[in-house]
Amino acid sequence: MRSEASLGLKIAAIAGLLFLHLPILLIFLYAFTTEERSFTFPPPGLTTEWFAVAWNRPDIWPPLYLSLQVAALSTVLALILGTLVAAAMAGTRFFGRDQVSLLIILPIALPGVITGISMRSAFSIMDIPFSTLTIVLGHATFCIVIVYNNAVARFRRLSGGILEASADLGANSFQTFRFVLLPNLGSALLAGGMLAFALSFDEVIVTTFTAGQQSTLPIWMLEELVRPRQRPVTNVVAMVVFIATFIPILIAYYLTRGGSETAGGGK
Amino acid sequence: MTAPAIIPPRGLADRLTTLFWRHPRLLLSLLIAPPLLWLGVVYLGSLAALLLQSFYSIDEFSGLIVHEFTLKTYGELLRPSNADVILRTLGMAIAVTIASAFIAFPIAYFAARYAKGRWKAAFYLGIMLPLWSSYLVKVYAWKLILAKEGILTWATEATHTSWLLNAALSLPGVGGNSLSTSYIGTFLTFTYVWLPFMILPMQASLERVPNSMLEAAADLGATARQTFRTVVLPLAMPGIVAGSIFTFSLTLGDYIIPQIIGTSASFIGMAVYQLQGTAGNIPLAAAFAVVPIVIMLIYLSLAKRAGAFDAL
């Protein structure tokens, strides 16, 4: 096999990557345009006033707080549940193991609209009023798989020997968990938590079904997309949402990078 | 003789440790019970509620839900207006899947077989970031691109290719007033948003094609084209099918993209959303939601036969 790619392949690959990234840059550009009623390109002029306008718009802050609150709560729940199920699935084989792994993946494998409408019908059958809690119920459910994927990969690389060594040295299960398991799992859990936070922070499809009258930041954005008011303000918020999801993803990448070495093994 | 080295238990934690050691199943059940309860109650419970609702019907005069088992609601799906929605969504899902497979392949192929070191990391991040970054922001970006006064129109005017754009827009069926109000626009946005979901499994399966096989093909006198068609493509197929599961499923259920970009024609997701919201017809909304589940179950069983699960 040739070690150099053909020119055609190179061009197609680079063009594909550009296709993935250039559209996002437009969001940034239009946050500075002086034209607020249409998406004229090129923008007639550039200004930074929209950042101040967005800052002073009272309708943006409550959705932002709600989104942060929901994402934090869902991440904590997903971290606990995802780690537990990863711990159970990593070392042992048991009856129904495949079914459990299917059950974990199902909430993101099926289209979000199905999760959404299912939860909505369940809430209406059980007369549960919509609240922040109902949003969290939905988000935590599809965040579990994200934490699980990160944690289970780390569990697999963790050599069983270090847990046995800890027991041999007289540590009980809880000490082993605190002083051996947790430090080894730490970065994987942090990465999983970051991704779960990013996913929850910008989730819109399930949220529209479980939020009732409340709005999260993505729901606020969706309303602005359907009925635009000051378009550049939407761009400013879109930039904030993009950066708020971009940074955790980047951190998660660096935390789990180069993960081929097995902790406690090899030497 | 020395005394046996048994440390006496120092409290509850040690006693529990002994218990877990003697009964490993107990620890396993304690670990797995909370997540299983959560997923079983919150998620499966909700799916059951959905299924239950789809067998109810709505009283045409009072608009109230009749809590009696009936298949009438599923029958309504076959009405021409509703069947159109299902077929339109299916057509879009197929088109988007095929288009993303074609765009994704060179990226996945280059990233899997040629990118080294720094480039490899760049490609990995270059695919992961758009995959994870905000869905709504991506959709919004395409609203900016496809707008009548937007960058695409400007670009075609600057390069004197407006005739091409106008020709595409005047196509019967898929064209429209502007790109942002046509099926072409919906299709482009879908393809863009789901593309990373196609690249990743494709790349994973291409990375597993052994170099020795390519060398063997070359030794046996195959041209590059023949090697590609008879060795690389069949071996990469499970990855392509795995990617298509995502693009297909995600397109089937999405209701935001066709609502923001495209004609006013309805898709399955939009029908579900509108029926449960403004129309208050939860049984029909539930029946509509069962359609993608059934389609995906059929698709998954076909994909399983193609070996796609080994590529996930």
mmCIF file of N, CA, C and O in Angstrom, chain A residues 1-2 9-10 12-13 16 19-21 23 26-27 30 38-42 84 88 92-94 103 107 109 111 113-114 118-120 141 170 172-173 202 208-209 218 225 231 235 238 246 249 253, chain B residues 10 13-14 17 25 28 31-32 38 42-44 46-47 53 106-107 109-110 113-114 124 126 129 132-137 140-141 144-145 149-151 154 192 211 214 249 253 255 260 276 289 293:
data_model
loop_
_atom_site.group_PDB
_atom_site.id
_atom_site.type_symbol
_atom_site.label_atom_id
_atom_site.label_comp_id
_atom_site.label_asym_id
_atom_site.label_seq_id
_atom_site.Cartn_x
_atom_site.Cartn_y
_atom_site.Cartn_z
ATOM 1 N N MET A 1 0.834 -1.192 0.000
ATOM 2 C CA MET A 1 0.000 0.000 0.000
ATOM 3 C C MET A 1 0.873 1.247 0.000
ATOM 4 O O MET A 1 1.896 1.314 0.668
ATOM 5 N N ARG A 2 0.460 2.239 -0.778
ATOM 6 C CA ARG A 2 1.232 3.481 -0.837
ATOM 7 C C ARG A 2 1.147 4.208 0.493
ATOM 8 O O ARG A 2 0.113 4.176 1.157
ATOM 9 N N LEU A 9 -7.927 12.150 -2.841
ATOM 10 C CA LEU A 9 -8.368 11.754 -1.509
ATOM 11 C C LEU A 9 -8.078 12.862 -0.499
ATOM 12 O O LEU A 9 -8.910 13.205 0.339
ATOM 13 N N LYS A 10 -6.865 13.439 -0.617
ATOM 14 C CA LYS A 10 -6.473 14.519 0.290
ATOM 15 C C LYS A 10 -7.463 15.673 0.198
ATOM 16 O O LYS A 10 -7.947 16.182 1.215
ATOM 17 N N ALA A 12 -10.522 15.658 -0.954
ATOM 18 C CA ALA A 12 -11.852 15.289 -0.475
ATOM 19 C C ALA A 12 -11.892 15.274 1.049
ATOM 20 O O ALA A 12 -12.868 15.719 1.659
ATOM 21 N N ALA A 13 -10.819 14.787 1.685
ATOM 22 C CA ALA A 13 -10.799 14.703 3.143
ATOM 23 C C ALA A 13 -10.744 16.091 3.763
ATOM 24 O O ALA A 13 -11.482 16.395 4.712
ATOM 25 N N GLY A 16 -13.960 17.872 3.290
ATOM 26 C CA GLY A 16 -14.951 17.334 4.222
ATOM 27 C C GLY A 16 -14.802 17.958 5.598
ATOM 28 O O GLY A 16 -15.790 18.351 6.220
ATOM 29 N N PHE A 19 -16.017 21.463 5.516
ATOM 30 C CA PHE A 19 -17.483 21.431 5.472
ATOM 31 C C PHE A 19 -18.043 21.285 6.891
ATOM 32 O O PHE A 19 -19.070 21.856 7.229
ATOM 33 N N LEU A 20 -17.320 20.537 7.744
ATOM 34 C CA LEU A 20 -17.780 20.337 9.117
ATOM 35 C C LEU A 20 -17.585 21.577 9.986
ATOM 36 O O LEU A 20 -18.278 21.760 10.975
ATOM 37 N N HIS A 21 -16.594 22.414 9.636
ATOM 38 C CA HIS A 21 -16.231 23.483 10.564
ATOM 39 C C HIS A 21 -16.604 24.896 10.121
ATOM 40 O O HIS A 21 -16.914 25.729 10.957
ATOM 41 N N PRO A 23 -19.256 26.282 8.682
ATOM 42 C CA PRO A 23 -20.556 26.857 9.029
ATOM 43 C C PRO A 23 -20.596 27.499 10.411
ATOM 44 O O PRO A 23 -21.231 28.540 10.595
ATOM 45 N N LEU A 26 -19.635 31.189 10.726
ATOM 46 C CA LEU A 26 -20.629 32.193 10.325
ATOM 47 C C LEU A 26 -21.416 32.708 11.529
ATOM 48 O O LEU A 26 -21.773 33.884 11.592
ATOM 49 N N ILE A 27 -21.697 31.792 12.490
ATOM 50 C CA ILE A 27 -22.403 32.184 13.713
ATOM 51 C C ILE A 27 -21.637 33.325 14.390
ATOM 52 O O ILE A 27 -22.213 34.325 14.807
ATOM 53 N N TYR A 30 -21.825 36.653 12.291
ATOM 54 C CA TYR A 30 -23.111 37.355 12.329
ATOM 55 C C TYR A 30 -23.419 37.946 13.707
ATOM 56 O O TYR A 30 -24.349 38.721 13.855
ATOM 57 N N SER A 38 -32.112 40.730 8.797
ATOM 58 C CA SER A 38 -31.898 39.673 7.811
ATOM 59 C C SER A 38 -30.477 39.162 7.931
ATOM 60 O O SER A 38 -29.688 39.680 8.711
ATOM 61 N N PHE A 39 -30.186 38.112 7.171
ATOM 62 C CA PHE A 39 -28.858 37.507 7.234
ATOM 63 C C PHE A 39 -28.024 37.933 6.031
ATOM 64 O O PHE A 39 -27.402 37.110 5.373
ATOM 65 N N THR A 40 -28.028 39.233 5.701
ATOM 66 C CA THR A 40 -27.319 39.713 4.523
ATOM 67 C C THR A 40 -25.832 39.379 4.595
ATOM 68 O O THR A 40 -25.190 39.600 5.611
ATOM 69 N N PHE A 41 -25.329 38.822 3.499
ATOM 70 C CA PHE A 41 -23.897 38.561 3.410
ATOM 71 C C PHE A 41 -23.338 39.300 2.207
ATOM 72 O O PHE A 41 -23.911 39.269 1.139
ATOM 73 N N PRO A 42 -22.217 39.971 2.276
ATOM 74 C CA PRO A 42 -21.463 40.209 3.514
ATOM 75 C C PRO A 42 -22.184 41.204 4.418
ATOM 76 O O PRO A 42 -22.953 42.021 3.916
ATOM 77 N N LEU A 84 -21.887 3.175 38.736
ATOM 78 C CA LEU A 84 -22.380 1.938 39.351
ATOM 79 C C LEU A 84 -22.559 0.847 38.299
ATOM 80 O O LEU A 84 -22.093 -0.281 38.461
ATOM 81 N N ALA A 88 -20.487 -2.731 37.737
ATOM 82 C CA ALA A 88 -21.136 -4.036 37.706
ATOM 83 C C ALA A 88 -20.834 -4.769 36.395
ATOM 84 O O ALA A 88 -20.646 -5.986 36.382
ATOM 85 N N THR A 92 -17.697 -8.647 35.691
ATOM 86 C CA THR A 92 -18.438 -9.897 35.828
ATOM 87 C C THR A 92 -19.309 -10.197 34.630
ATOM 88 O O THR A 92 -19.708 -9.306 33.894
ATOM 89 N N ARG A 93 -19.565 -11.476 34.465
ATOM 90 C CA ARG A 93 -20.548 -11.890 33.461
ATOM 91 C C ARG A 93 -21.761 -12.401 34.226
ATOM 92 O O ARG A 93 -21.635 -13.101 35.200
ATOM 93 N N PHE A 94 -22.930 -12.001 33.812
ATOM 94 C CA PHE A 94 -24.118 -12.500 34.498
ATOM 95 C C PHE A 94 -25.260 -12.596 33.512
ATOM 96 O O PHE A 94 -25.195 -12.055 32.394
ATOM 97 N N LEU A 103 -30.262 -1.733 27.240
ATOM 98 C CA LEU A 103 -31.124 -0.799 27.971
ATOM 99 C C LEU A 103 -30.418 0.539 28.216
ATOM 100 O O LEU A 103 -31.037 1.597 28.171
ATOM 101 N N PRO A 107 -31.723 4.882 25.303
ATOM 102 C CA PRO A 107 -32.154 6.278 25.338
ATOM 103 C C PRO A 107 -31.463 7.192 24.333
ATOM 104 O O PRO A 107 -32.034 8.204 23.943
ATOM 105 N N ALA A 109 -30.020 5.723 21.429
ATOM 106 C CA ALA A 109 -30.133 5.056 20.128
ATOM 107 C C ALA A 109 -31.476 5.378 19.479
ATOM 108 O O ALA A 109 -31.556 5.573 18.270
ATOM 109 N N PRO A 111 -34.609 7.812 18.535
ATOM 110 C CA PRO A 111 -34.706 9.256 18.335
ATOM 111 C C PRO A 111 -35.232 9.970 19.580
ATOM 112 O O PRO A 111 -36.082 9.434 20.290
ATOM 113 N N VAL A 113 -37.221 12.302 20.016
ATOM 114 C CA VAL A 113 -38.645 12.604 20.055
ATOM 115 C C VAL A 113 -39.410 11.464 20.737
ATOM 116 O O VAL A 113 -40.420 11.686 21.411
ATOM 117 N N ILE A 114 -38.886 10.239 20.642
ATOM 118 C CA ILE A 114 -39.551 9.094 21.271
ATOM 119 C C ILE A 114 -39.365 9.135 22.786
ATOM 120 O O ILE A 114 -40.328 8.971 23.545
ATOM 121 N N SER A 118 -42.576 9.730 25.172
ATOM 122 C CA SER A 118 -42.801 8.669 26.164
ATOM 123 C C SER A 118 -42.883 9.268 27.554
ATOM 124 O O SER A 118 -43.796 8.959 28.333
ATOM 125 N N MET A 119 -41.900 10.125 27.871
ATOM 126 C CA MET A 119 -41.883 10.697 29.214
ATOM 127 C C MET A 119 -43.094 11.579 29.422
ATOM 128 O O MET A 119 -43.700 11.584 30.487
ATOM 129 N N ARG A 120 -43.447 12.318 28.376
ATOM 130 C CA ARG A 120 -44.605 13.179 28.524
ATOM 131 C C ARG A 120 -45.857 12.367 28.799
ATOM 132 O O ARG A 120 -46.664 12.728 29.662
ATOM 133 N N THR A 141 -31.369 10.412 32.158
ATOM 134 C CA THR A 141 -31.556 9.115 31.508
ATOM 135 C C THR A 141 -30.633 8.941 30.300
ATOM 136 O O THR A 141 -30.007 7.900 30.136
ATOM 137 N N GLY A 170 -4.852 -5.393 53.333
ATOM 138 C CA GLY A 170 -5.732 -5.177 54.471
ATOM 139 C C GLY A 170 -6.767 -4.076 54.299
ATOM 140 O O GLY A 170 -7.433 -3.708 55.257
ATOM 141 N N ASN A 172 -10.299 -2.550 53.312
ATOM 142 C CA ASN A 172 -11.642 -3.069 53.058
ATOM 143 C C ASN A 172 -12.173 -2.464 51.765
ATOM 144 O O ASN A 172 -11.544 -1.595 51.153
ATOM 145 N N SER A 173 -13.354 -2.922 51.330
ATOM 146 C CA SER A 173 -13.891 -2.508 50.026
ATOM 147 C C SER A 173 -13.962 -1.006 49.886
ATOM 148 O O SER A 173 -13.681 -0.441 48.834
ATOM 149 N N ASP A 202 -27.055 21.525 26.036
ATOM 150 C CA ASP A 202 -27.654 21.995 24.777
ATOM 151 C C ASP A 202 -28.747 21.081 24.245
ATOM 152 O O ASP A 202 -29.138 21.189 23.105
ATOM 153 N N THR A 208 -38.171 19.880 25.148
ATOM 154 C CA THR A 208 -39.434 20.514 24.748
ATOM 155 C C THR A 208 -40.629 19.712 25.251
ATOM 156 O O THR A 208 -41.700 20.269 25.445
ATOM 157 N N PHE A 209 -40.444 18.407 25.471
ATOM 158 C CA PHE A 209 -41.558 17.589 25.939
ATOM 159 C C PHE A 209 -41.673 17.573 27.452
ATOM 160 O O PHE A 209 -42.737 17.291 27.988
ATOM 161 N N PRO A 218 -31.439 26.368 25.351
ATOM 162 C CA PRO A 218 -31.739 25.895 23.999
ATOM 163 C C PRO A 218 -33.184 26.137 23.587
ATOM 164 O O PRO A 218 -33.459 26.443 22.433
ATOM 165 N N LEU A 225 -35.334 31.239 16.991
ATOM 166 C CA LEU A 225 -35.154 30.783 15.607
ATOM 167 C C LEU A 225 -36.476 30.778 14.875
ATOM 168 O O LEU A 225 -36.552 31.091 13.689
ATOM 169 N N ARG A 231 -31.853 39.388 15.708
ATOM 170 C CA ARG A 231 -31.117 38.190 15.284
ATOM 171 C C ARG A 231 -29.689 38.117 15.817
ATOM 172 O O ARG A 231 -29.261 37.045 16.246
ATOM 173 N N ASN A 235 -27.293 35.184 17.920
ATOM 174 C CA ASN A 235 -25.942 34.745 17.585
ATOM 175 C C ASN A 235 -25.005 34.818 18.778
ATOM 176 O O ASN A 235 -24.175 33.933 18.968
ATOM 177 N N ALA A 238 -25.844 31.973 20.871
ATOM 178 C CA ALA A 238 -25.363 30.755 20.211
ATOM 179 C C ALA A 238 -23.868 30.586 20.425
ATOM 180 O O ALA A 238 -23.375 29.479 20.647
ATOM 181 N N PHE A 246 -18.090 23.488 23.893
ATOM 182 C CA PHE A 246 -16.784 23.257 23.277
ATOM 183 C C PHE A 246 -15.713 22.980 24.329
ATOM 184 O O PHE A 246 -14.947 22.015 24.221
ATOM 185 N N ILE A 249 -15.808 19.552 26.068
ATOM 186 C CA ILE A 249 -15.449 18.485 25.122
ATOM 187 C C ILE A 249 -13.936 18.425 24.962
ATOM 188 O O ILE A 249 -13.322 17.354 24.960
ATOM 189 N N TYR A 253 -11.417 15.432 25.976
ATOM 190 C CA TYR A 253 -10.490 14.822 25.020
ATOM 191 C C TYR A 253 -9.099 14.704 25.633
ATOM 192 O O TYR A 253 -8.462 13.647 25.574
ATOM 193 N N ARG B 10 -12.616 -4.514 61.886
ATOM 194 C CA ARG B 10 -12.513 -3.270 62.667
ATOM 195 C C ARG B 10 -13.757 -2.415 62.518
ATOM 196 O O ARG B 10 -13.696 -1.212 62.416
ATOM 197 N N ALA B 13 -17.519 -1.455 58.094
ATOM 198 C CA ALA B 13 -16.955 -1.478 56.747
ATOM 199 C C ALA B 13 -16.252 -2.804 56.494
ATOM 200 O O ALA B 13 -16.406 -3.409 55.429
ATOM 201 N N ASP B 14 -15.490 -3.296 57.476
ATOM 202 C CA ASP B 14 -14.785 -4.559 57.311
ATOM 203 C C ASP B 14 -15.750 -5.735 57.244
ATOM 204 O O ASP B 14 -15.579 -6.648 56.450
ATOM 205 N N THR B 17 -17.175 -5.838 53.890
ATOM 206 C CA THR B 17 -16.202 -6.322 52.935
ATOM 207 C C THR B 17 -16.180 -7.857 52.926
ATOM 208 O O THR B 17 -16.164 -8.480 51.863
ATOM 209 N N ARG B 25 -22.217 -12.000 44.339
ATOM 210 C CA ARG B 25 -23.466 -11.621 43.662
ATOM 211 C C ARG B 25 -24.184 -10.493 44.398
ATOM 212 O O ARG B 25 -24.892 -9.709 43.794
ATOM 213 N N LEU B 28 -22.696 -7.264 43.343
ATOM 214 C CA LEU B 28 -23.147 -7.003 41.977
ATOM 215 C C LEU B 28 -24.566 -6.452 41.981
ATOM 216 O O LEU B 28 -24.860 -5.445 41.333
ATOM 217 N N LEU B 31 -24.724 -2.938 43.247
ATOM 218 C CA LEU B 31 -24.198 -1.969 42.284
ATOM 219 C C LEU B 31 -25.199 -1.691 41.187
ATOM 220 O O LEU B 31 -25.402 -0.555 40.767
ATOM 221 N N ILE B 32 -25.830 -2.749 40.706
ATOM 222 C CA ILE B 32 -26.612 -2.593 39.481
ATOM 223 C C ILE B 32 -28.056 -2.210 39.760
ATOM 224 O O ILE B 32 -28.748 -1.719 38.859
ATOM 225 N N TRP B 38 -33.648 2.907 37.874
ATOM 226 C CA TRP B 38 -33.852 4.189 37.181
ATOM 227 C C TRP B 38 -34.285 3.956 35.730
ATOM 228 O O TRP B 38 -35.309 4.452 35.284
ATOM 229 N N VAL B 42 -38.003 4.833 34.935
ATOM 230 C CA VAL B 42 -38.146 6.098 34.210
ATOM 231 C C VAL B 42 -38.226 5.863 32.706
ATOM 232 O O VAL B 42 -39.097 6.403 32.027
ATOM 233 N N TYR B 43 -37.331 5.018 32.180
ATOM 234 C CA TYR B 43 -37.279 4.917 30.724
ATOM 235 C C TYR B 43 -38.234 3.868 30.165
ATOM 236 O O TYR B 43 -39.111 4.177 29.365
ATOM 237 N N LEU B 44 -38.072 2.607 30.626
ATOM 238 C CA LEU B 44 -38.970 1.570 30.112
ATOM 239 C C LEU B 44 -40.409 1.862 30.499
ATOM 240 O O LEU B 44 -41.332 1.637 29.722
ATOM 241 N N SER B 46 -41.750 4.757 30.776
ATOM 242 C CA SER B 46 -42.254 5.763 29.844
ATOM 243 C C SER B 46 -42.575 5.153 28.488
ATOM 244 O O SER B 46 -43.598 5.466 27.880
ATOM 245 N N LEU B 47 -41.691 4.262 28.025
ATOM 246 C CA LEU B 47 -41.950 3.628 26.725
ATOM 247 C C LEU B 47 -43.246 2.816 26.789
ATOM 248 O O LEU B 47 -44.038 2.821 25.835
ATOM 249 N N GLN B 53 -50.679 4.345 25.288
ATOM 250 C CA GLN B 53 -51.446 5.464 24.720
ATOM 251 C C GLN B 53 -51.789 5.224 23.256
ATOM 252 O O GLN B 53 -52.818 5.646 22.770
ATOM 253 N N PRO B 106 -14.251 9.595 2.268
ATOM 254 C CA PRO B 106 -12.869 10.088 2.126
ATOM 255 C C PRO B 106 -12.279 10.590 3.437
ATOM 256 O O PRO B 106 -11.092 10.349 3.707
ATOM 257 N N ILE B 107 -13.094 11.244 4.263
ATOM 258 C CA ILE B 107 -12.583 11.750 5.539
ATOM 259 C C ILE B 107 -12.150 10.578 6.411
ATOM 260 O O ILE B 107 -11.042 10.553 6.961
ATOM 261 N N TYR B 109 -11.465 7.528 5.510
ATOM 262 C CA TYR B 109 -10.387 6.761 4.885
ATOM 263 C C TYR B 109 -9.046 7.436 5.115
ATOM 264 O O TYR B 109 -8.063 6.802 5.491
ATOM 265 N N PHE B 110 -9.026 8.750 4.916
ATOM 266 C CA PHE B 110 -7.782 9.491 5.118
ATOM 267 C C PHE B 110 -7.373 9.432 6.586
ATOM 268 O O PHE B 110 -6.211 9.149 6.909
ATOM 269 N N ARG B 113 -6.165 5.735 7.500
ATOM 270 C CA ARG B 113 -5.034 5.063 6.862
ATOM 271 C C ARG B 113 -3.834 5.963 6.582
ATOM 272 O O ARG B 113 -2.727 5.469 6.409
ATOM 273 N N TYR B 114 -4.036 7.272 6.490
ATOM 274 C CA TYR B 114 -2.907 8.121 6.097
ATOM 275 C C TYR B 114 -2.482 9.112 7.171
ATOM 276 O O TYR B 114 -1.314 9.442 7.261
ATOM 277 N N TYR B 124 -9.021 13.613 14.521
ATOM 278 C CA TYR B 124 -9.868 13.082 15.589
ATOM 279 C C TYR B 124 -10.681 14.205 16.223
ATOM 280 O O TYR B 124 -11.908 14.118 16.333
ATOM 281 N N GLY B 126 -11.186 17.124 14.925
ATOM 282 C CA GLY B 126 -11.988 17.734 13.868
ATOM 283 C C GLY B 126 -13.295 17.017 13.626
ATOM 284 O O GLY B 126 -14.250 17.588 13.114
ATOM 285 N N LEU B 129 -15.369 17.263 17.660
ATOM 286 C CA LEU B 129 -15.943 18.547 18.077
ATOM 287 C C LEU B 129 -17.292 18.815 17.414
ATOM 288 O O LEU B 129 -18.249 19.128 18.099
ATOM 289 N N TRP B 132 -20.053 16.611 18.964
ATOM 290 C CA TRP B 132 -20.562 16.933 20.284
ATOM 291 C C TRP B 132 -21.095 18.357 20.397
ATOM 292 O O TRP B 132 -21.847 18.650 21.314
ATOM 293 N N SER B 133 -20.674 19.255 19.513
ATOM 294 C CA SER B 133 -21.031 20.651 19.737
ATOM 295 C C SER B 133 -22.521 20.864 19.497
ATOM 296 O O SER B 133 -23.192 20.048 18.878
ATOM 297 N N SER B 134 -22.993 21.959 20.000
ATOM 298 C CA SER B 134 -24.419 22.219 20.107
ATOM 299 C C SER B 134 -25.183 22.007 18.804
ATOM 300 O O SER B 134 -24.878 22.585 17.770
ATOM 301 N N TYR B 135 -26.191 21.167 18.916
ATOM 302 C CA TYR B 135 -27.046 20.821 17.783
ATOM 303 C C TYR B 135 -27.777 22.048 17.238
ATOM 304 O O TYR B 135 -27.768 22.308 16.043
ATOM 305 N N LEU B 136 -28.357 22.836 18.139
ATOM 306 C CA LEU B 136 -29.130 24.002 17.689
ATOM 307 C C LEU B 136 -28.241 25.034 17.006
ATOM 308 O O LEU B 136 -28.646 25.660 16.026
ATOM 309 N N VAL B 137 -27.023 25.194 17.525
ATOM 310 C CA VAL B 137 -26.111 26.156 16.920
ATOM 311 C C VAL B 137 -25.788 25.732 15.484
ATOM 312 O O VAL B 137 -25.750 26.551 14.567
ATOM 313 N N TYR B 140 -28.741 26.470 13.336
ATOM 314 C CA TYR B 140 -28.824 27.914 13.137
ATOM 315 C C TYR B 140 -27.810 28.363 12.094
ATOM 316 O O TYR B 140 -28.126 29.191 11.229
ATOM 317 N N ALA B 141 -26.606 27.795 12.136
ATOM 318 C CA ALA B 141 -25.586 28.153 11.150
ATOM 319 C C ALA B 141 -26.104 27.908 9.736
ATOM 320 O O ALA B 141 -25.870 28.712 8.828
ATOM 321 N N LEU B 144 -28.407 30.540 8.492
ATOM 322 C CA LEU B 144 -27.642 31.700 8.015
ATOM 323 C C LEU B 144 -27.115 31.453 6.603
ATOM 324 O O LEU B 144 -27.161 32.327 5.737
ATOM 325 N N ILE B 145 -26.605 30.235 6.374
ATOM 326 C CA ILE B 145 -26.003 29.928 5.073
ATOM 327 C C ILE B 145 -27.043 29.914 3.968
ATOM 328 O O ILE B 145 -26.835 30.444 2.881
ATOM 329 N N GLU B 149 -30.809 35.926 1.333
ATOM 330 C CA GLU B 149 -29.844 37.019 1.209
ATOM 331 C C GLU B 149 -28.479 36.599 1.745
ATOM 332 O O GLU B 149 -27.597 37.420 1.917
ATOM 333 N N GLY B 150 -28.319 35.293 2.009
ATOM 334 C CA GLY B 150 -27.149 34.811 2.736
ATOM 335 C C GLY B 150 -25.923 34.543 1.889
ATOM 336 O O GLY B 150 -25.836 34.925 0.716
ATOM 337 N N ILE B 151 -24.972 33.850 2.492
ATOM 338 C CA ILE B 151 -23.642 33.695 1.913
ATOM 339 C C ILE B 151 -23.655 32.854 0.638
ATOM 340 O O ILE B 151 -22.877 33.097 -0.288
ATOM 341 N N TRP B 154 -24.758 34.929 -2.248
ATOM 342 C CA TRP B 154 -23.673 35.868 -2.510
ATOM 343 C C TRP B 154 -22.539 35.162 -3.262
ATOM 344 O O TRP B 154 -22.008 35.694 -4.247
ATOM 345 N N TYR B 192 -25.372 17.629 7.103
ATOM 346 C CA TYR B 192 -24.306 18.275 7.860
ATOM 347 C C TYR B 192 -24.320 17.840 9.318
ATOM 348 O O TYR B 192 -23.295 17.473 9.886
ATOM 349 N N ASN B 211 -3.169 -4.224 6.927
ATOM 350 C CA ASN B 211 -2.317 -3.809 5.816
ATOM 351 C C ASN B 211 -1.893 -4.995 4.963
ATOM 352 O O ASN B 211 -1.748 -4.881 3.750
ATOM 353 N N LEU B 214 -4.005 -5.666 2.016
ATOM 354 C CA LEU B 214 -3.820 -4.749 0.902
ATOM 355 C C LEU B 214 -2.556 -5.114 0.142
ATOM 356 O O LEU B 214 -2.511 -5.067 -1.085
ATOM 357 N N SER B 249 -31.641 6.707 12.007
ATOM 358 C CA SER B 249 -32.477 6.859 13.189
ATOM 359 C C SER B 249 -32.663 8.330 13.558
ATOM 360 O O SER B 249 -33.771 8.782 13.866
ATOM 361 N N GLY B 253 -36.387 10.684 13.528
ATOM 362 C CA GLY B 253 -37.062 11.247 14.683
ATOM 363 C C GLY B 253 -36.949 12.744 14.827
ATOM 364 O O GLY B 253 -37.582 13.330 15.685
ATOM 365 N N TYR B 255 -37.363 16.678 14.658
ATOM 366 C CA TYR B 255 -38.448 17.577 14.262
ATOM 367 C C TYR B 255 -38.025 19.035 14.260
ATOM 368 O O TYR B 255 -38.777 19.906 13.820
ATOM 369 N N ILE B 260 -37.411 24.393 11.127
ATOM 370 C CA ILE B 260 -36.688 25.646 10.949
ATOM 371 C C ILE B 260 -36.260 25.853 9.511
ATOM 372 O O ILE B 260 -36.310 26.959 8.982
ATOM 373 N N GLN B 276 -49.321 16.023 19.843
ATOM 374 C CA GLN B 276 -49.427 15.984 21.301
ATOM 375 C C GLN B 276 -49.602 17.382 21.880
ATOM 376 O O GLN B 276 -50.156 17.550 22.942
ATOM 377 N N ALA B 289 -45.150 7.889 16.914
ATOM 378 C CA ALA B 289 -43.835 7.676 17.516
ATOM 379 C C ALA B 289 -43.426 6.211 17.461
ATOM 380 O O ALA B 289 -42.234 5.896 17.477
ATOM 381 N N ILE B 293 -39.793 3.532 15.825
ATOM 382 C CA ILE B 293 -39.291 2.417 16.643
ATOM 383 C C ILE B 293 -39.327 1.130 15.817
ATOM 384 O O ILE B 293 -38.351 0.380 15.754
#
